[in-house]
Short mmCIF file of C-alpha atoms in Angstrom, two decimals:
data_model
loop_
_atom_site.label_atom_id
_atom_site.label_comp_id
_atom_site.label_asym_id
_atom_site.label_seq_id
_atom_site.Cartn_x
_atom_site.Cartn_y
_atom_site.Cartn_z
CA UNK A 1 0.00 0.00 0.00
CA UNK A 2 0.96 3.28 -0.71
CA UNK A 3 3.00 5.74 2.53
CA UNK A 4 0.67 8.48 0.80
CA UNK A 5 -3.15 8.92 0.84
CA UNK A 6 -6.18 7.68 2.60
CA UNK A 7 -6.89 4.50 2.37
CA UNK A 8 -10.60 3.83 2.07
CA UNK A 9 -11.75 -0.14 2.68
CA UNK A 10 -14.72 -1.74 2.23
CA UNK A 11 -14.49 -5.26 3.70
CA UNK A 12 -17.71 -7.93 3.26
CA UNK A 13 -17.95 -10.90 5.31
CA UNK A 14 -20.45 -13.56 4.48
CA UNK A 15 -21.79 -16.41 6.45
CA UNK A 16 -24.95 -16.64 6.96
CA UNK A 17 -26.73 -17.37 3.70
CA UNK A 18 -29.97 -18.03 2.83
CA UNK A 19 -30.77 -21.33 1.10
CA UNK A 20 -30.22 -22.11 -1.39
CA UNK A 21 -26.69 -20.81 -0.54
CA UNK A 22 -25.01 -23.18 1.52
CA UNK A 23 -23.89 -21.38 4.99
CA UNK A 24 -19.90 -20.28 5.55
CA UNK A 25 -17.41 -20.86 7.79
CA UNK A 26 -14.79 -18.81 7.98
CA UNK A 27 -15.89 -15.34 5.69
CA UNK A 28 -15.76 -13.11 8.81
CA UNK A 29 -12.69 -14.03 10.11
CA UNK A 30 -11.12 -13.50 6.65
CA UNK A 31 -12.36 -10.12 7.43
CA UNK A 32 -11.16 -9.83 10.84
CA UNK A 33 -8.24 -11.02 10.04
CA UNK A 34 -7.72 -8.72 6.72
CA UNK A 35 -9.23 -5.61 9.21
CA UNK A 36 -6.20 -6.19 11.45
CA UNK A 37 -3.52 -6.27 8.74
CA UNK A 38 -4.75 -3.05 7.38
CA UNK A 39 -4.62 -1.44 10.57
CA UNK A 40 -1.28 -2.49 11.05
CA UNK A 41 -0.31 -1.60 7.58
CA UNK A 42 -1.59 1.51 7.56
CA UNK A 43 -2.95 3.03 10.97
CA UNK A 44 -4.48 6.45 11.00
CA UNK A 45 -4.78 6.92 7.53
CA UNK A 46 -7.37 3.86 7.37
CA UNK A 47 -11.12 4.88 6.68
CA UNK A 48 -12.61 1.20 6.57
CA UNK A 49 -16.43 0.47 6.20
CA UNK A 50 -17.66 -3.03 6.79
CA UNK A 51 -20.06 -4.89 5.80
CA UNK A 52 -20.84 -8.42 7.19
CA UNK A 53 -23.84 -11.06 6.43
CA UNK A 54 -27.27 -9.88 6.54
CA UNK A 55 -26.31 -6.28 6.16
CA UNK A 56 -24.34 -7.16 3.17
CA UNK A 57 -27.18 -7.14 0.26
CA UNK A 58 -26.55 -6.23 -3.20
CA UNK A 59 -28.03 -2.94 -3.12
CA UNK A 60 -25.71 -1.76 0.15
CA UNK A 61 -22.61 -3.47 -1.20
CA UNK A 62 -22.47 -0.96 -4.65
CA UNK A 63 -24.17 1.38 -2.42
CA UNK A 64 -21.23 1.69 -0.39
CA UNK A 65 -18.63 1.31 -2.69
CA UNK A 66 -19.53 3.51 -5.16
CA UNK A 67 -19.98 6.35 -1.83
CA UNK A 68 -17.33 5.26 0.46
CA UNK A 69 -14.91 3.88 -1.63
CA UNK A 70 -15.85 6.77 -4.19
CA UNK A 71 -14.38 9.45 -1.53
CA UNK A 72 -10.90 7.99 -2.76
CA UNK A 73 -8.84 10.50 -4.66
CA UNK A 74 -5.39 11.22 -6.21
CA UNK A 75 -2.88 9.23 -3.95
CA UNK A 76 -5.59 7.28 -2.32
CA UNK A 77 -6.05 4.00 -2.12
CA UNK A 78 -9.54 2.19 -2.68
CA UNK A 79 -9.56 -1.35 -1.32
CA UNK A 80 -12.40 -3.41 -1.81
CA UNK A 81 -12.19 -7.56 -0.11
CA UNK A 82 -15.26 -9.80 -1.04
CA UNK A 83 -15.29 -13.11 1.17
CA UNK A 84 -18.46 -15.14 0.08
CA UNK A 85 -19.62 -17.37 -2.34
CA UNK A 86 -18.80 -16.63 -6.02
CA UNK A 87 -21.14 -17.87 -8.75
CA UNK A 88 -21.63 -17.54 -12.78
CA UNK A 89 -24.95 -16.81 -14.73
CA UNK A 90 -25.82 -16.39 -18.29
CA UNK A 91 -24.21 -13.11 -19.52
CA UNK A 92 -26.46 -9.91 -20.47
CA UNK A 93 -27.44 -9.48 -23.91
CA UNK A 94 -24.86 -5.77 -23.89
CA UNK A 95 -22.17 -8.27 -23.07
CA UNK A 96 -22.01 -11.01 -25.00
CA UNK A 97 -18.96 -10.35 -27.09
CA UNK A 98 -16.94 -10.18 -24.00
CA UNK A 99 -17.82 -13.35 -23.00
CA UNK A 100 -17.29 -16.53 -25.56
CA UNK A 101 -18.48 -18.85 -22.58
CA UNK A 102 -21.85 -17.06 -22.44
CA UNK A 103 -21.41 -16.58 -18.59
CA UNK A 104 -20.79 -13.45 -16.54
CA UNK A 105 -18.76 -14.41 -12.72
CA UNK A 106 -20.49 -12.87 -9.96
CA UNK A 107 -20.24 -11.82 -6.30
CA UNK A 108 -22.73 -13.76 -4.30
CA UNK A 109 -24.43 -10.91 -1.94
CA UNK A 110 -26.35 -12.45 0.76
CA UNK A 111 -29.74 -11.39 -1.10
CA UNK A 112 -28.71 -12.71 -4.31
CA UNK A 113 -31.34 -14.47 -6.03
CA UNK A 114 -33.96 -14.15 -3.63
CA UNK A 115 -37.18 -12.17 -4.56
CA UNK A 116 -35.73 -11.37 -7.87
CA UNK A 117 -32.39 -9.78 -6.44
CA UNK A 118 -29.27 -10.38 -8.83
CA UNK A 119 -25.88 -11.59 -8.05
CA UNK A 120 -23.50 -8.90 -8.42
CA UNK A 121 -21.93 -9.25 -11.85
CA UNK A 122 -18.13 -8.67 -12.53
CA UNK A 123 -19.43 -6.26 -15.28
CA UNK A 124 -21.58 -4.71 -12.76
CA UNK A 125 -18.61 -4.70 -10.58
CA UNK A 126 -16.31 -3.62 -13.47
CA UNK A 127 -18.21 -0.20 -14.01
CA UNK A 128 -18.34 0.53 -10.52
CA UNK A 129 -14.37 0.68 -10.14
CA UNK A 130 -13.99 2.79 -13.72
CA UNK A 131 -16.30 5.09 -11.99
CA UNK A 132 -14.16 5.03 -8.44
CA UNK A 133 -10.31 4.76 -10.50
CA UNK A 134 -11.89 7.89 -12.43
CA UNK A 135 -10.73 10.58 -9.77
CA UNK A 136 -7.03 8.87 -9.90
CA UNK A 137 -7.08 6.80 -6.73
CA UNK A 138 -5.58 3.67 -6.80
CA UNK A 139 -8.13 0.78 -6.66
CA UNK A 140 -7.58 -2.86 -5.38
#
């Protein structure tokens, strides 16, 4: 990480899914655990949000990276950790010449798929950093 800058972090933890998501063991203490290396690694200049199980839904994980980890400017750093269950599903008709498999990976929030909620799509996902990277902050 950089010895310049904020760095802004946005950490989601996932255990407690819904079926028919299979329940996790062990996606909040990757958080913990990645919580305490970044305040190790980089102390007071650490503006961290996080987001664990059921308050980690689709609509307040881009909520809050698109407004915390959009705060990130020139010499910042925007660090976004996902621990959850990953998935595929057929890719959107706009994307379909960037994908010869037909499928789209996606982030698995914990409302994904119920009452008509998506995953979140690395397309989805892709836009959203463009958008954060645009004011020159680093983005991981």
């Amino acid at each position: 990480m950089t010895d310049q800058g904020l760095v802004y972090a946005l950490l989601v933890g996932i255990d407690a899914y819904q079926s028919p998501w299979p329940a996790l063991a062990g996606c909040g203490n990757d958080v913990t655990e990645a919580e305490a290396v970044l305040r190790t690694l980089v102390q007071d200049r650490l503006r961290l949000k996080v987001l664990r199980d059921g308050e980690a839904t689709r609509k307040r994980v881009m909520a809050e990276f698109t407004t915390h980890l959009g705060q990130a400017g020139p010499d910042d750093v925007a660090f976004f950790w996902f621990s959850g269950h990953g998935s595929d599903e057929p890719v959107a008709a706009e994307h379909w010449h960037l994908e010869p498999t037909g499928r789209s990976q996606t982030l698995v929030c914990v409302d994904s798929r119920h009452q008509g909620v998506a995953d979140l799509s690395d397309k989805t996902l892709s836009a959203m950093i463009d958008l954060v990277a645009e004011s020159g902050a680093h983005v991981a």
